[in-house]
Short mmCIF file of C-alpha atoms in Angstrom, two decimals:
data_model
loop_
_atom_site.label_atom_id
_atom_site.label_comp_id
_atom_site.label_asym_id
_atom_site.label_seq_id
_atom_site.Cartn_x
_atom_site.Cartn_y
_atom_site.Cartn_z
CA MET A 143 68.57 -79.23 46.76
CA GLY A 144 67.78 -79.60 43.04
CA TRP A 145 68.17 -83.39 43.15
CA ALA A 146 65.91 -83.61 46.23
CA LEU A 147 63.22 -81.49 44.53
CA ALA A 148 63.44 -83.58 41.36
CA ASN A 149 63.08 -86.76 43.41
CA LEU A 150 60.13 -85.32 45.38
CA GLY A 151 58.40 -84.12 42.19
CA LEU A 152 58.83 -87.51 40.47
CA ASN A 153 57.61 -89.41 43.56
CA LYS A 154 54.52 -87.18 43.81
CA PHE A 155 53.80 -87.71 40.11
CA LEU A 156 54.11 -91.49 40.53
CA SER A 157 51.93 -91.60 43.67
CA TRP A 158 49.16 -89.27 42.37
CA ARG A 159 49.36 -90.64 38.79
CA GLN A 160 48.54 -87.25 37.27
CA ARG A 161 50.21 -83.99 36.34
CA GLY A 162 50.94 -81.49 39.06
CA ALA A 163 53.53 -79.16 40.54
CA LEU A 164 55.26 -78.48 43.83
CA PHE A 165 54.28 -75.24 45.56
CA ALA A 166 56.16 -73.48 48.36
CA ASN A 167 55.33 -70.37 50.35
CA ALA A 168 58.46 -68.23 50.70
CA ASP A 169 57.33 -66.95 54.14
CA PHE A 170 56.44 -70.33 55.63
CA ARG A 171 58.82 -72.80 57.26
CA PRO A 172 57.64 -76.09 58.80
CA TRP A 173 58.22 -76.31 62.54
CA LYS A 174 60.01 -79.67 62.16
CA SER A 175 62.69 -78.23 59.85
CA PRO A 176 62.81 -74.41 60.04
CA GLU A 177 65.82 -74.25 57.69
CA GLU A 178 63.95 -75.76 54.73
CA PRO A 179 60.76 -74.59 52.98
CA GLY A 180 57.63 -76.74 53.01
CA PHE A 181 56.33 -78.05 49.68
CA ASP A 182 52.80 -79.02 48.67
CA TRP A 183 51.72 -80.97 45.59
CA MET A 184 48.85 -79.54 43.57
CA THR A 185 47.32 -81.48 40.71
CA PHE A 186 46.14 -79.92 37.46
CA ASP A 187 42.50 -80.21 38.57
CA GLU A 188 43.25 -78.22 41.74
CA VAL A 189 45.16 -75.56 39.79
CA GLN A 190 42.17 -75.10 37.44
CA ASN A 191 40.24 -73.59 40.35
CA THR A 192 42.74 -70.70 40.47
CA LEU A 193 41.69 -69.63 36.93
CA ASP A 194 45.34 -68.62 36.34
CA LYS A 195 46.30 -69.28 32.73
CA THR A 196 50.08 -69.32 33.31
CA LEU A 197 49.91 -71.95 36.07
CA GLN A 198 47.55 -74.16 34.08
CA GLU A 199 49.60 -73.93 30.85
CA SER A 200 52.80 -74.73 32.73
CA ILE A 201 51.37 -77.88 34.28
CA ALA A 202 49.48 -78.98 31.15
CA THR A 203 52.49 -78.75 28.80
CA TYR A 204 55.47 -80.11 30.76
CA ASP A 205 56.74 -83.69 30.62
CA PRO A 206 56.50 -85.09 34.16
CA ALA A 207 58.96 -87.89 33.31
CA THR A 208 61.85 -85.48 32.65
CA THR A 209 60.97 -82.31 34.56
CA ALA A 210 59.59 -81.36 37.97
CA LEU A 211 57.81 -78.00 38.24
CA VAL A 212 58.37 -75.91 41.36
CA PHE A 213 56.40 -72.73 42.07
CA VAL A 214 57.48 -70.44 44.90
CA PHE A 215 55.01 -67.74 45.90
CA LEU A 216 55.16 -64.77 48.22
CA VAL A 217 52.05 -62.98 49.47
CA SER A 218 52.32 -59.21 49.99
CA LYS A 219 52.04 -57.87 53.53
CA SER A 220 48.63 -56.36 52.69
CA GLY A 221 47.45 -59.70 51.25
CA SER A 222 46.19 -58.02 48.07
CA SER A 223 48.80 -59.44 45.67
CA VAL A 224 51.02 -62.47 45.15
CA ALA A 225 54.38 -62.88 43.41
CA ILE A 226 55.07 -66.31 41.87
CA TRP A 227 58.34 -67.74 40.55
CA ARG A 228 58.51 -70.89 38.44
CA ARG A 229 61.47 -73.23 38.22
CA LYS A 230 61.77 -76.34 36.08
CA VAL A 231 64.03 -78.89 37.74
CA THR A 232 65.41 -81.59 35.47
CA ILE A 233 64.94 -85.12 36.81
CA PRO A 234 68.26 -87.02 36.71
CA THR A 235 68.53 -89.85 34.19
CA SER A 236 69.23 -92.35 36.97
CA LEU A 237 65.80 -91.62 38.54
CA GLN A 238 64.11 -91.78 35.13
CA LEU A 239 65.61 -95.21 34.40
CA LYS A 240 64.80 -96.51 37.88
CA HIS A 241 61.06 -95.74 37.47
CA ASN A 242 60.85 -96.07 33.66
CA ILE A 243 58.19 -98.83 33.51
CA GLU A 244 55.87 -97.07 35.95
CA ILE A 245 56.37 -93.69 34.23
CA GLN A 246 55.51 -95.15 30.81
CA ARG A 247 52.35 -96.82 32.19
CA ILE A 248 51.12 -93.55 33.74
CA LYS A 249 51.93 -91.56 30.59
CA ARG A 250 49.93 -94.07 28.48
CA ASN A 251 46.92 -93.65 30.79
CA MET A 252 47.26 -89.85 30.59
CA ALA A 253 47.38 -90.02 26.78
CA ASP A 254 44.15 -92.06 26.74
CA GLY A 255 42.33 -89.33 28.67
CA ALA A 256 41.13 -86.04 27.24
CA LYS A 257 43.51 -83.14 26.64
CA PRO A 258 43.70 -80.83 29.70
CA VAL A 259 41.33 -77.87 29.43
CA ILE A 260 42.62 -74.49 30.59
CA LYS A 261 39.96 -72.51 32.44
CA VAL A 262 40.21 -68.74 32.75
CA GLU A 263 36.54 -67.97 33.57
CA ARG A 264 34.04 -69.48 35.94
CA PRO A 265 31.03 -71.25 34.39
CA LEU A 266 27.85 -69.14 34.17
CA SER A 267 26.19 -71.12 36.95
CA ALA A 268 29.11 -70.39 39.30
CA ARG A 269 29.13 -66.67 38.44
CA ALA A 270 25.57 -65.95 39.59
CA PRO A 271 25.72 -64.25 42.98
CA ALA A 272 23.94 -65.90 45.86
CA PRO A 273 20.79 -64.11 47.00
CA ILE A 274 21.41 -61.86 49.97
CA SER A 275 19.14 -62.56 52.89
CA PRO A 276 17.89 -59.57 54.88
CA PRO A 277 19.45 -59.04 58.30
CA PRO A 278 17.51 -60.48 61.22
CA PRO A 279 15.15 -58.02 62.97
CA ILE A 280 16.40 -56.32 66.09
CA ILE A 281 14.78 -57.55 69.29
CA GLY A 282 12.26 -55.02 70.53
CA ASP A 283 11.64 -53.73 67.02
CA LYS A 284 8.01 -53.95 65.83
CA GLY A 285 8.36 -56.90 63.49
CA GLY A 286 11.38 -55.42 61.77
CA VAL A 287 9.13 -53.02 59.81
CA LYS A 288 9.83 -49.34 60.14
CA LYS A 289 6.81 -47.09 60.17
CA LYS A 290 6.79 -44.21 57.75
CA LYS A 291 7.41 -40.87 59.45
CA ARG A 292 4.58 -38.36 59.26
CA LYS A 293 4.99 -34.83 58.08
CA TRP A 294 4.16 -32.14 60.62
CA TRP A 295 1.02 -31.09 58.74
CA GLN A 296 -0.36 -34.69 58.84
CA PHE A 297 -0.28 -35.05 62.64
CA TRP A 298 -4.08 -35.29 62.79
CA LYS A 299 -4.22 -38.46 60.62
CA SER A 300 -4.72 -41.72 62.51
CA SER A 301 -3.12 -45.04 61.70
CA ARG A 302 -6.49 -46.28 60.39
CA ASP A 303 -6.38 -43.57 57.72
CA ASP A 304 -2.99 -44.89 56.63
CA ASP A 305 -4.49 -48.36 56.19
CA VAL A 306 -7.25 -46.96 53.99
CA VAL A 307 -4.78 -45.04 51.82
CA ARG A 308 -2.55 -48.11 51.42
CA GLY A 309 -5.52 -50.23 50.34
CA LYS A 310 -5.73 -52.54 53.36
CA GLU A 311 -9.41 -51.78 53.81
CA ASN A 312 -12.03 -52.13 51.11
CA VAL A 313 -13.26 -48.56 50.62
CA ARG A 314 -15.15 -47.14 47.66
CA PRO A 315 -13.29 -44.41 45.83
CA ALA A 316 -14.76 -40.92 45.90
CA ALA A 317 -16.28 -39.34 42.84
CA ASN A 318 -13.04 -37.54 42.01
CA GLY A 319 -11.05 -40.84 42.18
CA ALA A 320 -9.43 -40.21 45.57
CA THR A 321 -9.82 -42.64 48.45
CA ARG A 322 -12.02 -41.41 51.28
CA GLY A 323 -10.77 -41.51 54.85
CA ARG A 324 -12.55 -42.15 58.18
CA LEU A 325 -14.47 -38.86 58.03
CA ALA A 326 -15.99 -39.78 54.67
CA LYS A 327 -17.38 -43.05 56.11
CA ARG A 328 -19.36 -41.31 58.85
CA ARG A 329 -21.62 -39.46 56.45
#
């Protein structure tokens, strides 16, 4: 199986033309071949989104011409944690010699580019939480606004008095600074 993984890793590197690694879920088996695990190729750019320093350093520092990286992960039953194992599979010399010209061309292009940056934090713009919109009003509710409950000793006040107190009506303040209600207007 080691030779097959090395061949798969080298072929993925040659087809994607960038660093990456093979990933396999220990609990998942493809329906076409239930005896063998399924492998996915993830590039360095995709692994940066995980913000995992170990994964990023592993992919950024290995030589894809001589080694294929294989990560096997297992998610806990609760889904709250993940175990990850890393294996470096050596690519046989025969495969290296067979694809030597193409490997050297890709490595030259990778050397021309910038050094891979390892990300362990999200940028400030990505960290800002999205504004939370209020829940939609319940049908039959009076505009979604709840009316303030009255105390038992204020049962005699009308809703118009509440408007005056809240400042919805232009009323002159009394001499002592308090707002006058409906009874004060009648005088």
